């Protein structure tokens, strides 16, 4: 079990070692790197602020991944909310993806949010199923089933194109 | 075609791993200071570490790490020299971040979870739930009845829900109530506080995320022992105290210098003007529905002035109960104060530096307690005493560096006294 002081070092180590992966997942969620950078920093800052509440039920890395993902999702919700009130949001389309014509991007963007999030964590963060389960606070079996559903949906799209 | 391979290839092509330099970690540390709140104290029943002292310790650690720390000489408030380095106390079972009395027992929130002492031994009583991801504050009215704030990811999009677990058997079993499903926590949250005036009337406060120029929080009230909660407005974020179901206080705000009171259970609030100059407010802490204390700490030309005020009418009026001027600076930190039945004890720090009022007068004397870590890198951050006794608890926030190249360690430890703060012994939950 890590103490709060040790968590400082672990968080800093995770930040330095995996910053680019955090940034990539946040960019996938938000659609632009600048906002993603902000989400990553705020996610880690929140982890620092709230480290005393870390219960050690999983790796520290999974806990901070959750912070960053939640920050990115929250940021995107705010953007959507502003857009609904008339403010122009640039480069936000298709669940956060910039719309530039890539089929696979469109397909992934059309997945339900939980499936899409798991795709990001699996392929952009390179997390295994157990780590994803820790990040999202769900069972490993749920991760497997959800990713399987995402794969099936994408496979159907692919088969439609190939026909 | 292998779908996984296609996804891997296409996603990699569309969004390669970003290259280039990354932002400095210090930017993250700076951000972590945003929205921090002042000291915690509520009704004299529990105690918790406060971010302002955490910041002060972190800054001191940074300074100590930059200098040859092995040669640091720590100076107590009385000027006694203690050679460094400072050795932190044993933290075999984790740091203690909050604690309080539960009747004849002591409860503590540690990095292991919630633990309660019974028959000289500590027992973990953390509620087991698949949905709980973080623990917030706790409050125990006695050895049986307690409440615990928790956060859980119960929403499909990962947003957090605010939960309260309540027990009537000392933590052997818990019931869960959802206070806020997710709407108010969409932007995250800061520290939380929970307190009860009796076993039915309680309040829960969660600081919301904002810049350091603002101090906002969500307040919820229960009148059925924690089964259901109703949102209310609160003017600032900070520690709450409710000596009665109607009379309550919140201290803090963006600068940590504000004190508000309510006389209708938290529906409406009014600013309180204490006699004397303004400063960092700690408390109030109540030992009964009528008797309470509050401290005000401010910088002066000759050091730091700590003034203590008391009330004997539930907070309607406040009168000076003594003051001290200390040579060192407490920075932006308020001064923990607790009642001793007759008189009060204030942790004026650093190390084990205290001020204690002379019984029956408004005079105060300073002294250095034994048993607490000495030195500049640490101070008592919160105090709690059993009403009318000399038995108390103190949360100590400290730091230590082994040498110039070592990572400095912050630590939080719990201490107990039975002689009004003269000597302290570490409790190890």
Coordinates of C-alpha atoms in Angstrom, one line a residue:
Chain A
X1 CA 0.0 0.0 0.0
X2 CA 1.4 3.3 -1.0
X3 CA 1.4 6.3 1.4
X4 CA 0.5 9.7 0.2
X5 CA 4.1 10.8 0.0
X6 CA 5.0 7.8 -2.1
X7 CA 2.1 8.5 -4.4
X8 CA 3.6 11.8 -5.3
X9 CA 6.6 10.0 -6.7
X10 CA 4.5 7.3 -8.4
X11 CA 2.3 9.9 -10.1
X12 CA 5.3 11.9 -11.3
X13 CA 6.9 8.7 -12.6
X14 CA 3.7 7.7 -14.4
X15 CA 3.5 11.2 -15.9
X16 CA 7.0 11.2 -17.2
X17 CA 6.9 7.7 -18.5
X18 CA 3.5 7.6 -20.1
X19 CA 2.7 11.2 -20.9
X20 CA 2.5 10.7 -24.6
X21 CA 0.0 7.8 -24.2
X22 CA -2.2 9.8 -21.8
X23 CA -2.1 12.7 -24.4
X24 CA -3.0 10.4 -27.2
X25 CA -6.1 8.9 -25.5
X26 CA -7.2 12.4 -24.4
X27 CA -6.7 13.6 -27.9
X28 CA -8.8 10.8 -29.2
X29 CA -11.6 11.7 -26.8
X30 CA -11.4 15.5 -27.3
X31 CA -10.3 15.8 -30.9
X32 CA -7.5 18.3 -30.4
X33 CA -4.1 18.0 -28.7
X34 CA -4.2 21.3 -26.9
X35 CA -7.4 20.5 -25.0
X36 CA -6.0 17.0 -24.5
X37 CA -2.8 18.4 -22.9
X38 CA -5.0 20.4 -20.5
X39 CA -7.0 17.4 -19.6
X40 CA -3.9 15.3 -18.9
X41 CA -2.5 17.9 -16.7
X42 CA -5.7 18.5 -14.8
X43 CA -6.2 14.8 -14.4
X44 CA -2.8 14.4 -12.8
X45 CA -3.4 17.5 -10.7
X46 CA -6.6 16.1 -9.4
X47 CA -4.8 12.8 -8.6
X48 CA -2.3 14.8 -6.6
X49 CA -5.0 16.7 -4.8
X50 CA -7.0 13.6 -4.0
X51 CA -4.2 11.1 -3.4
X52 CA -5.2 10.6 0.2
X53 CA -8.4 8.9 -1.0
X54 CA -6.6 6.4 -3.2
X55 CA -7.6 3.1 -1.7
X56 CA -5.1 0.8 -3.4
X57 CA -7.7 -1.4 -5.0
X58 CA -5.7 -1.3 -8.2
X59 CA -2.5 0.1 -9.6
X60 CA -1.8 3.8 -9.1
X61 CA -1.4 4.0 -12.9
X62 CA -5.0 2.7 -13.4
X63 CA -6.3 5.2 -10.9
X64 CA -4.6 8.2 -12.6
X65 CA -5.8 6.9 -16.0
X66 CA -9.3 7.1 -14.6
X67 CA -8.7 10.7 -13.5
X68 CA -7.4 11.7 -16.9
X69 CA -10.2 9.9 -18.8
X70 CA -12.8 11.5 -16.6
X71 CA -11.2 14.9 -17.1
X72 CA -11.3 14.5 -20.9
X73 CA -14.9 13.3 -20.8
X74 CA -15.9 16.1 -18.6
X75 CA -14.1 18.6 -20.9
X76 CA -15.9 17.2 -23.9
X77 CA -19.2 17.4 -22.1
X78 CA -18.6 21.1 -21.4
X79 CA -17.8 21.7 -25.0
X80 CA -20.9 20.0 -26.2
X81 CA -22.9 22.0 -23.6
X82 CA -21.3 25.2 -24.9
X83 CA -22.1 24.2 -28.5
X84 CA -25.7 23.6 -27.5
X85 CA -25.9 27.1 -26.2
X86 CA -24.6 28.6 -29.5
X87 CA -20.9 28.9 -28.9
X88 CA -18.8 27.8 -31.8
X89 CA -16.5 24.9 -31.0
X90 CA -13.9 24.2 -33.6
X91 CA -12.9 20.7 -34.6
X92 CA -15.4 19.0 -32.4
X93 CA -17.4 16.5 -34.3
X94 CA -18.4 12.8 -34.2
X95 CA -17.9 12.3 -30.5
X96 CA -14.8 14.3 -30.4
X97 CA -13.1 13.2 -33.6
X98 CA -12.2 15.8 -36.2
X99 CA -14.3 14.8 -39.2
X100 CA -11.8 14.3 -42.0
X101 CA -13.2 11.4 -44.0
X102 CA -11.4 8.4 -42.5
X103 CA -13.9 5.5 -42.5
X104 CA -12.4 3.7 -39.5
X105 CA -12.5 7.0 -37.6
X106 CA -16.1 7.4 -38.5
X107 CA -16.9 3.9 -37.4
X108 CA -15.1 4.2 -34.1
X109 CA -16.7 7.6 -33.5
X110 CA -20.1 6.0 -34.0
X111 CA -19.6 3.3 -31.4
X112 CA -21.4 3.7 -28.1
X113 CA -19.3 5.8 -25.7
X114 CA -18.2 2.9 -23.4
X115 CA -17.1 0.8 -26.4
X116 CA -15.3 3.7 -27.9
X117 CA -13.5 4.5 -24.6
X118 CA -12.4 0.9 -24.3
X119 CA -11.1 1.0 -27.9
X120 CA -9.0 4.0 -27.0
X121 CA -7.7 2.5 -23.8
X122 CA -6.9 -0.8 -25.6
X123 CA -5.2 0.5 -28.7
X124 CA -4.0 4.0 -27.8
X125 CA -3.1 3.5 -24.2
X126 CA -2.0 -0.1 -24.9
X127 CA -3.7 -1.3 -21.7
X128 CA -4.6 -4.9 -21.2
X129 CA -8.1 -6.0 -20.2
X130 CA -7.3 -6.1 -16.5
X131 CA -5.9 -2.6 -16.5
X132 CA -8.9 -1.3 -18.4
X133 CA -11.1 -2.9 -15.9
X134 CA -9.3 -1.1 -13.1
X135 CA -9.5 2.2 -15.0
X136 CA -13.2 2.0 -15.5
X137 CA -14.1 0.2 -12.2
X138 CA -15.7 -2.8 -13.9
X139 CA -15.1 -6.5 -14.2
X140 CA -12.6 -7.9 -16.7
X141 CA -15.3 -9.9 -18.2
X142 CA -17.3 -6.8 -19.0
X143 CA -14.2 -5.3 -20.7
X144 CA -13.9 -8.4 -22.8
X145 CA -17.6 -8.5 -23.7
X146 CA -17.6 -4.8 -24.5
X147 CA -14.5 -4.9 -26.7
X148 CA -15.9 -7.9 -28.4
X149 CA -19.0 -6.0 -29.2
X150 CA -16.9 -3.1 -30.6
X151 CA -14.9 -5.5 -32.7
X152 CA -18.1 -7.1 -34.1
X153 CA -19.5 -3.7 -35.0
X154 CA -16.4 -2.7 -36.8
X155 CA -16.2 -6.1 -38.5
X156 CA -19.7 -5.6 -39.8
X157 CA -18.8 -2.2 -41.2
X158 CA -15.8 -3.6 -42.8
X159 CA -17.7 -6.4 -44.4
X160 CA -20.3 -3.9 -45.7
X161 CA -17.5 -2.0 -47.4
X162 CA -15.9 -5.1 -48.9
X163 CA -19.2 -6.2 -50.4
Chain B
X1 CA -9.4 -9.7 -42.1
X2 CA -8.2 -9.4 -38.5
X3 CA -10.3 -6.6 -37.1
X4 CA -7.9 -6.0 -34.2
X5 CA -5.0 -5.7 -36.5
X6 CA -7.0 -3.3 -38.7
X7 CA -8.0 -1.2 -35.7
X8 CA -4.4 -1.1 -34.5
X9 CA -3.0 -0.1 -37.8
X10 CA -5.6 2.4 -38.7
X11 CA -5.8 4.0 -35.3
X12 CA -2.0 4.3 -35.2
X13 CA -2.0 5.9 -38.7
X14 CA -4.7 8.4 -37.8
X15 CA -3.3 9.4 -34.4
X16 CA 0.3 8.5 -33.9
X17 CA 1.9 8.6 -30.5
X18 CA 2.6 12.4 -30.1
X19 CA 6.2 13.4 -30.3
X20 CA 8.1 16.3 -28.9
X21 CA 8.7 17.5 -25.5
X22 CA 6.2 17.3 -22.7
X23 CA 5.1 19.9 -20.2
X24 CA 7.0 20.1 -17.0
X25 CA 5.7 18.2 -14.0
X26 CA 5.9 21.4 -12.0
X27 CA 2.9 22.6 -14.1
X28 CA 0.9 19.7 -12.7
X29 CA 2.0 20.5 -9.2
X30 CA 1.0 24.1 -9.7
X31 CA -2.4 23.0 -10.9
X32 CA -2.9 20.8 -7.9
X33 CA -2.9 23.9 -5.8
X34 CA -5.9 25.3 -7.6
X35 CA -9.1 25.4 -5.6
X36 CA -7.5 24.3 -2.4
X37 CA -9.3 25.2 0.8
X38 CA -8.4 26.2 4.3
X39 CA -8.4 24.3 7.5
X40 CA -10.9 21.7 8.6
X41 CA -12.7 21.7 11.8
X42 CA -16.2 20.8 12.8
X43 CA -17.9 20.7 16.2
X44 CA -14.7 19.6 17.9
X45 CA -15.5 16.0 17.0
X46 CA -13.0 15.1 14.3
X47 CA -9.9 16.3 12.6
X48 CA -8.3 16.2 9.2
X49 CA -5.3 17.4 7.3
X50 CA -5.5 20.6 5.4
X51 CA -4.1 21.4 2.0
X52 CA -2.6 24.7 3.1
X53 CA -0.3 23.0 5.5
X54 CA 0.4 20.3 2.9
X55 CA 1.5 23.1 0.6
X56 CA 3.6 24.7 3.3
X57 CA 5.3 21.4 4.0
X58 CA 5.8 20.7 0.3
X59 CA 7.5 24.1 -0.1
X60 CA 9.7 23.5 2.9
X61 CA 10.6 20.1 1.5
X62 CA 11.6 21.6 -1.8
X63 CA 13.8 24.2 -0.1
X64 CA 15.3 21.5 2.1
X65 CA 15.9 19.3 -0.9
X66 CA 17.7 22.0 -2.7
X67 CA 20.1 22.7 0.2
X68 CA 22.3 20.1 1.7
X69 CA 19.6 18.7 3.9
X70 CA 21.8 16.4 5.8
X71 CA 23.2 19.4 7.5
X72 CA 19.9 21.0 8.2
X73 CA 19.5 22.2 11.7
X74 CA 15.9 22.4 12.8
X75 CA 14.8 25.1 15.2
X76 CA 11.8 24.8 17.4
X77 CA 9.6 27.7 18.4
X78 CA 11.6 28.2 21.5
X79 CA 14.9 28.4 19.6
X80 CA 16.2 25.0 20.7
X81 CA 18.6 23.5 18.2
X82 CA 17.9 20.0 17.0
X83 CA 20.4 18.5 14.5
X84 CA 18.8 17.0 11.3
X85 CA 17.9 15.1 9.4
X86 CA 14.4 14.7 10.7
X87 CA 13.2 11.2 10.9
X88 CA 9.5 10.6 10.3
X89 CA 7.6 8.4 12.7
X90 CA 6.8 4.9 11.8
X91 CA 4.0 4.6 9.2
X92 CA 3.8 0.9 9.1
X93 CA 0.1 0.9 8.4
X94 CA -0.1 3.9 6.2
X95 CA -0.7 7.6 6.6
X96 CA -3.6 8.9 8.6
X97 CA -5.5 11.6 6.8
X98 CA -8.5 12.0 9.1
X99 CA -9.4 10.9 12.5
X100 CA -11.8 11.5 15.4
X101 CA -13.4 10.0 18.4
X102 CA -16.2 7.4 18.1
X103 CA -17.4 7.3 21.6
X104 CA -14.7 5.6 23.6
X105 CA -12.9 4.5 20.4
X106 CA -10.9 6.4 17.8
X107 CA -11.6 6.1 14.1
X108 CA -9.1 7.0 11.4
X109 CA -9.0 7.2 7.6
X110 CA -5.7 5.8 6.4
X111 CA -4.4 4.7 3.0
X112 CA -5.7 1.3 4.0
X113 CA -9.3 2.5 4.5
X114 CA -11.4 3.3 7.5
X115 CA -10.2 1.7 10.8
X116 CA -11.6 1.9 14.3
X117 CA -9.9 1.0 17.6
X118 CA -11.6 -1.5 19.9
X119 CA -10.1 -3.2 23.0
X120 CA -6.7 -1.8 22.2
X121 CA -6.6 -3.1 18.6
X122 CA -7.5 -1.6 15.3
X123 CA -10.0 -3.1 12.9
X124 CA -10.7 -2.2 9.4
X125 CA -14.4 -1.4 8.8
X126 CA -14.3 0.0 5.3
X127 CA -17.5 -0.7 3.5
X128 CA -17.0 -3.3 0.7
X129 CA -18.5 -2.2 -2.5
X130 CA -17.6 -2.8 -6.1
X131 CA -18.6 0.8 -7.0
X132 CA -16.6 2.7 -4.3
X133 CA -13.4 4.2 -5.7
X134 CA -12.6 6.9 -3.2
X135 CA -13.3 7.7 0.4
X136 CA -14.1 11.2 1.7
X137 CA -14.7 12.4 5.2
X138 CA -16.2 10.4 8.1
X139 CA -18.1 11.3 11.2
X140 CA -19.0 9.2 14.3
X141 CA -21.6 10.4 16.8
X142 CA -20.6 7.5 19.1
X143 CA -19.1 4.1 19.0
X144 CA -22.0 2.8 16.9
X145 CA -23.4 5.5 14.7
X146 CA -21.2 6.7 11.9
X147 CA -21.2 8.1 8.4
X148 CA -18.7 7.9 5.6
X149 CA -18.5 9.8 2.4
X150 CA -17.5 7.8 -0.7
X151 CA -17.4 8.3 -4.4
X152 CA -18.3 5.6 -6.9
X153 CA -18.2 5.3 -10.6
X154 CA -21.8 4.1 -11.1
X155 CA -22.5 6.0 -14.3
X156 CA -21.8 4.5 -17.7
X157 CA -19.7 7.4 -18.8
X158 CA -17.4 7.1 -15.8
X159 CA -18.8 10.2 -14.0
X160 CA -18.7 9.9 -10.2
X161 CA -21.6 9.6 -7.8
X162 CA -21.5 11.0 -4.3
X163 CA -22.4 8.3 -1.8
X164 CA -22.9 8.2 2.0
X165 CA -22.4 4.9 3.9
X166 CA -24.0 4.8 7.4
X167 CA -23.5 2.3 10.1
X168 CA -25.3 1.7 13.4
X169 CA -23.1 -1.0 14.6
X170 CA -19.6 0.5 14.6
X171 CA -18.9 -0.3 11.0
X172 CA -19.8 -4.0 11.1
X173 CA -22.4 -3.3 8.5
X174 CA -23.2 -0.4 6.3
X175 CA -26.1 1.0 4.3
X176 CA -25.5 3.1 1.2
X177 CA -27.4 6.2 0.1
X178 CA -26.7 8.0 -3.1
X179 CA -26.5 11.8 -2.4
X180 CA -25.8 13.0 -6.0
X181 CA -26.0 10.7 -9.0
X182 CA -23.5 12.7 -11.0
X183 CA -24.7 16.1 -12.2
X184 CA -23.0 18.3 -9.6
X185 CA -19.7 16.4 -9.8
X186 CA -19.3 16.4 -13.6
X187 CA -16.3 18.7 -13.2
X188 CA -14.8 16.7 -10.4
X189 CA -14.6 17.6 -6.8
X190 CA -12.3 18.8 -4.0
X191 CA -12.3 17.9 -0.3
X192 CA -15.5 16.9 1.5
X193 CA -16.9 17.3 5.0
X194 CA -19.6 15.6 6.9
X195 CA -21.0 16.4 10.3
X196 CA -24.1 15.7 12.4
X197 CA -25.8 17.7 15.2
X198 CA -27.5 14.5 16.4
X199 CA -28.1 11.1 14.9
X200 CA -30.8 12.4 12.5
X201 CA -29.7 15.9 11.4
X202 CA -26.6 15.9 9.3
X203 CA -24.8 18.0 6.6
X204 CA -22.5 17.0 3.9
X205 CA -20.4 19.4 1.9
X206 CA -18.3 18.8 -1.2
X207 CA -16.0 21.5 -2.6
X208 CA -16.4 21.9 -6.3
X209 CA -13.5 22.5 -8.7
X210 CA -12.7 26.1 -9.4
X211 CA -9.8 28.5 -9.7
X212 CA -8.2 29.6 -6.5
X213 CA -10.0 32.9 -6.8
X214 CA -13.3 31.2 -6.0
X215 CA -14.5 28.9 -3.3
X216 CA -17.6 27.0 -4.2
X217 CA -19.2 23.9 -2.7
X218 CA -22.3 21.8 -2.8
X219 CA -24.1 21.4 0.6
X220 CA -26.6 18.6 1.3
X221 CA -28.7 18.1 4.4
X222 CA -30.4 15.0 5.9
X223 CA -33.0 14.9 8.6
X224 CA -33.4 11.1 8.6
X225 CA -30.0 9.9 9.7
X226 CA -28.5 9.9 6.2
X227 CA -31.0 7.9 4.3
X228 CA -32.0 10.9 2.1
X229 CA -30.2 14.1 1.3
X230 CA -31.5 17.5 0.1
X231 CA -29.2 20.0 -1.7
X232 CA -28.8 23.4 -0.2
X233 CA -26.7 26.5 -1.0
X234 CA -23.6 27.4 0.9
X235 CA -21.7 30.7 0.4
X236 CA -18.2 29.4 0.5
X237 CA -16.3 26.1 0.7
X238 CA -14.8 25.2 4.0
X239 CA -15.2 23.3 7.2
X240 CA -18.7 23.1 8.6
X241 CA -19.9 22.9 12.2
X242 CA -23.4 22.4 13.4
X243 CA -23.8 22.5 17.2
X244 CA -27.6 22.2 16.8
X245 CA -29.9 21.2 14.0
X246 CA -30.5 24.9 13.2
X247 CA -27.3 26.7 14.1
X248 CA -24.3 26.1 11.9
X249 CA -21.1 27.6 10.6
X250 CA -18.8 27.4 7.6
X251 CA -15.3 28.8 7.6
X252 CA -12.9 29.2 4.7
X253 CA -13.5 30.9 1.4
X254 CA -10.9 31.7 -1.3
X255 CA -8.6 33.4 1.2
X256 CA -9.5 31.3 4.2
X257 CA -10.6 34.3 6.1
X258 CA -14.4 34.1 6.0
X259 CA -16.9 32.8 8.6
X260 CA -20.6 32.4 7.9
X261 CA -23.4 31.3 10.1
X262 CA -26.9 29.9 9.5
X263 CA -29.8 29.7 11.9
X264 CA -32.1 27.6 9.8
X265 CA -30.1 24.5 9.2
X266 CA -28.3 25.8 6.2
X267 CA -31.0 27.3 4.1
X268 CA -29.7 30.9 4.5
X269 CA -26.3 32.2 5.6
X270 CA -24.9 35.5 7.0
X271 CA -21.4 36.7 7.4
X272 CA -20.0 36.7 10.9
X273 CA -17.8 39.6 12.1
X274 CA -15.5 38.5 14.9
X275 CA -14.1 41.1 17.2
X276 CA -10.5 42.0 16.2
X277 CA -8.6 42.0 13.0
X278 CA -9.4 39.5 10.3
X279 CA -7.1 36.6 9.4
X280 CA -7.1 32.9 8.7
X281 CA -10.1 31.3 10.5
X282 CA -10.0 27.9 12.1
X283 CA -13.2 26.5 13.4
X284 CA -15.4 27.1 15.2
X285 CA -15.2 23.9 17.2
X286 CA -18.0 23.2 19.7
X287 CA -17.8 21.1 22.8
X288 CA -21.5 21.6 23.5
X289 CA -24.4 23.2 21.6
X290 CA -23.5 26.5 23.3
X291 CA -19.7 26.4 23.9
X292 CA -17.3 26.9 21.1
X293 CA -13.9 28.3 20.0
X294 CA -12.5 29.8 16.9
X295 CA -9.0 31.0 16.1
X296 CA -7.9 33.8 13.8
X297 CA -4.3 33.9 12.6
X298 CA -2.7 36.9 10.9
X299 CA 0.7 38.2 10.0
X300 CA 2.0 41.2 11.9
X301 CA 5.2 43.2 11.8
X302 CA 6.7 41.2 14.6
X303 CA 5.5 37.7 13.6
X304 CA 2.2 35.9 13.6
X305 CA -0.6 36.8 15.9
X306 CA -3.1 34.1 16.9
X307 CA -6.3 35.2 18.6
X308 CA -8.8 32.8 20.1
X309 CA -12.5 33.7 20.6
X310 CA -15.1 31.9 22.5
X311 CA -18.8 31.7 22.6
X312 CA -21.2 30.4 25.3
X313 CA -24.4 31.1 23.4
X314 CA -24.0 28.9 20.4
X315 CA -22.2 31.4 18.3
X316 CA -24.4 34.4 18.7
X317 CA -21.7 36.4 20.4
X318 CA -17.9 35.9 20.4
X319 CA -15.5 37.3 23.0
X320 CA -11.7 37.3 23.1
X321 CA -10.3 34.3 25.0
X322 CA -6.6 35.0 24.7
X323 CA -3.9 35.6 22.1
X324 CA -0.3 35.0 21.5
X325 CA 2.3 36.5 19.0
X326 CA 4.8 34.0 17.7
X327 CA 8.0 34.9 16.0
X328 CA 7.8 32.6 13.1
X329 CA 5.4 32.7 10.2
X330 CA 2.6 30.2 9.7
X331 CA 2.2 31.3 6.2
X332 CA -1.4 31.0 5.0
X333 CA -2.2 28.3 7.5
X334 CA -4.8 28.8 10.3
X335 CA -4.1 27.7 13.8
X336 CA -5.8 24.6 15.1
X337 CA -7.5 25.2 18.4
X338 CA -9.4 22.9 20.8
X339 CA -11.2 23.3 24.1
X340 CA -9.9 21.8 27.3
X341 CA -13.1 22.2 29.3
X342 CA -11.7 25.3 31.0
X343 CA -9.3 27.0 28.6
X344 CA -8.0 26.0 25.2
X345 CA -5.0 24.5 23.4
X346 CA -3.7 25.9 20.1
X347 CA -1.1 24.3 17.9
X348 CA 1.0 27.3 16.9
X349 CA 3.7 25.1 15.2
X350 CA 6.1 24.2 13.8
X351 CA 6.9 20.9 15.4
X352 CA 5.4 20.6 18.8
X353 CA 4.9 24.3 19.6
X354 CA 1.7 25.0 21.4
X355 CA -0.1 27.8 23.2
X356 CA -2.4 27.0 26.1
X357 CA -4.7 29.3 27.9
X358 CA -4.5 29.7 31.6
X359 CA -7.7 28.4 33.2
X360 CA -10.2 31.1 33.9
X361 CA -8.3 33.9 32.2
X362 CA -7.6 35.2 28.7
X363 CA -3.8 34.8 29.2
X364 CA -2.0 32.2 27.2
X365 CA 1.5 30.6 27.6
X366 CA 3.6 28.9 24.9
X367 CA 5.4 25.6 25.3
X368 CA 7.0 22.8 23.4
X369 CA 5.3 19.5 23.7
X370 CA 7.2 16.3 23.9
X371 CA 6.6 13.3 21.7
X372 CA 5.9 15.1 18.4
X373 CA 8.5 15.3 15.6
X374 CA 10.6 18.5 16.1
X375 CA 11.8 20.7 13.3
X376 CA 10.6 23.1 10.7
X377 CA 9.3 20.5 8.4
X378 CA 6.0 19.7 10.1
X379 CA 3.3 20.9 12.3
X380 CA 0.1 19.8 14.0
X381 CA -2.6 20.4 11.4
X382 CA -5.7 19.5 13.3
X383 CA -6.7 19.0 16.9
X384 CA -9.6 17.4 18.7
X385 CA -10.2 16.9 22.4
X386 CA -12.9 15.0 24.2
X387 CA -15.3 17.5 25.7
X388 CA -14.3 18.5 29.2
X389 CA -11.2 16.3 29.3
X390 CA -7.5 16.6 28.8
X391 CA -7.6 13.7 26.3
X392 CA -7.0 14.7 22.7
X393 CA -5.9 13.8 19.2
X394 CA -3.6 15.6 16.8
X395 CA -2.9 15.0 13.2
X396 CA 0.7 15.9 12.3
X397 CA 1.7 16.8 8.8
X398 CA 5.5 16.5 8.3
X399 CA 8.2 16.0 5.8
X400 CA 11.6 14.5 5.8
X401 CA 14.5 14.1 3.3
X402 CA 17.3 11.6 3.8
X403 CA 19.9 13.6 1.9
X404 CA 20.2 16.0 -1.0
X405 CA 19.7 13.4 -3.7
X406 CA 16.8 11.6 -2.0
X407 CA 13.2 12.0 -2.7
X408 CA 11.7 14.0 0.1
X409 CA 8.8 12.3 1.8
X410 CA 5.6 13.9 3.2
X411 CA 3.9 12.0 5.9
X412 CA 0.8 12.3 8.1
X413 CA 0.6 10.7 11.5
X414 CA -1.8 10.6 14.4
X415 CA -0.9 11.4 18.0
X416 CA -2.8 11.2 21.3
X417 CA -2.4 13.1 24.6
X418 CA -3.9 12.6 28.0
X419 CA -2.4 15.7 29.7
X420 CA -3.8 18.6 27.7
X421 CA -1.1 18.5 25.0
X422 CA 2.1 18.4 27.1
X423 CA 3.1 15.0 25.9
X424 CA 2.0 13.1 22.8
X425 CA 2.2 9.4 21.8
X426 CA 1.8 8.2 18.2
X427 CA -1.2 6.1 17.4
X428 CA -0.6 3.6 14.6
X429 CA -3.8 2.4 13.1

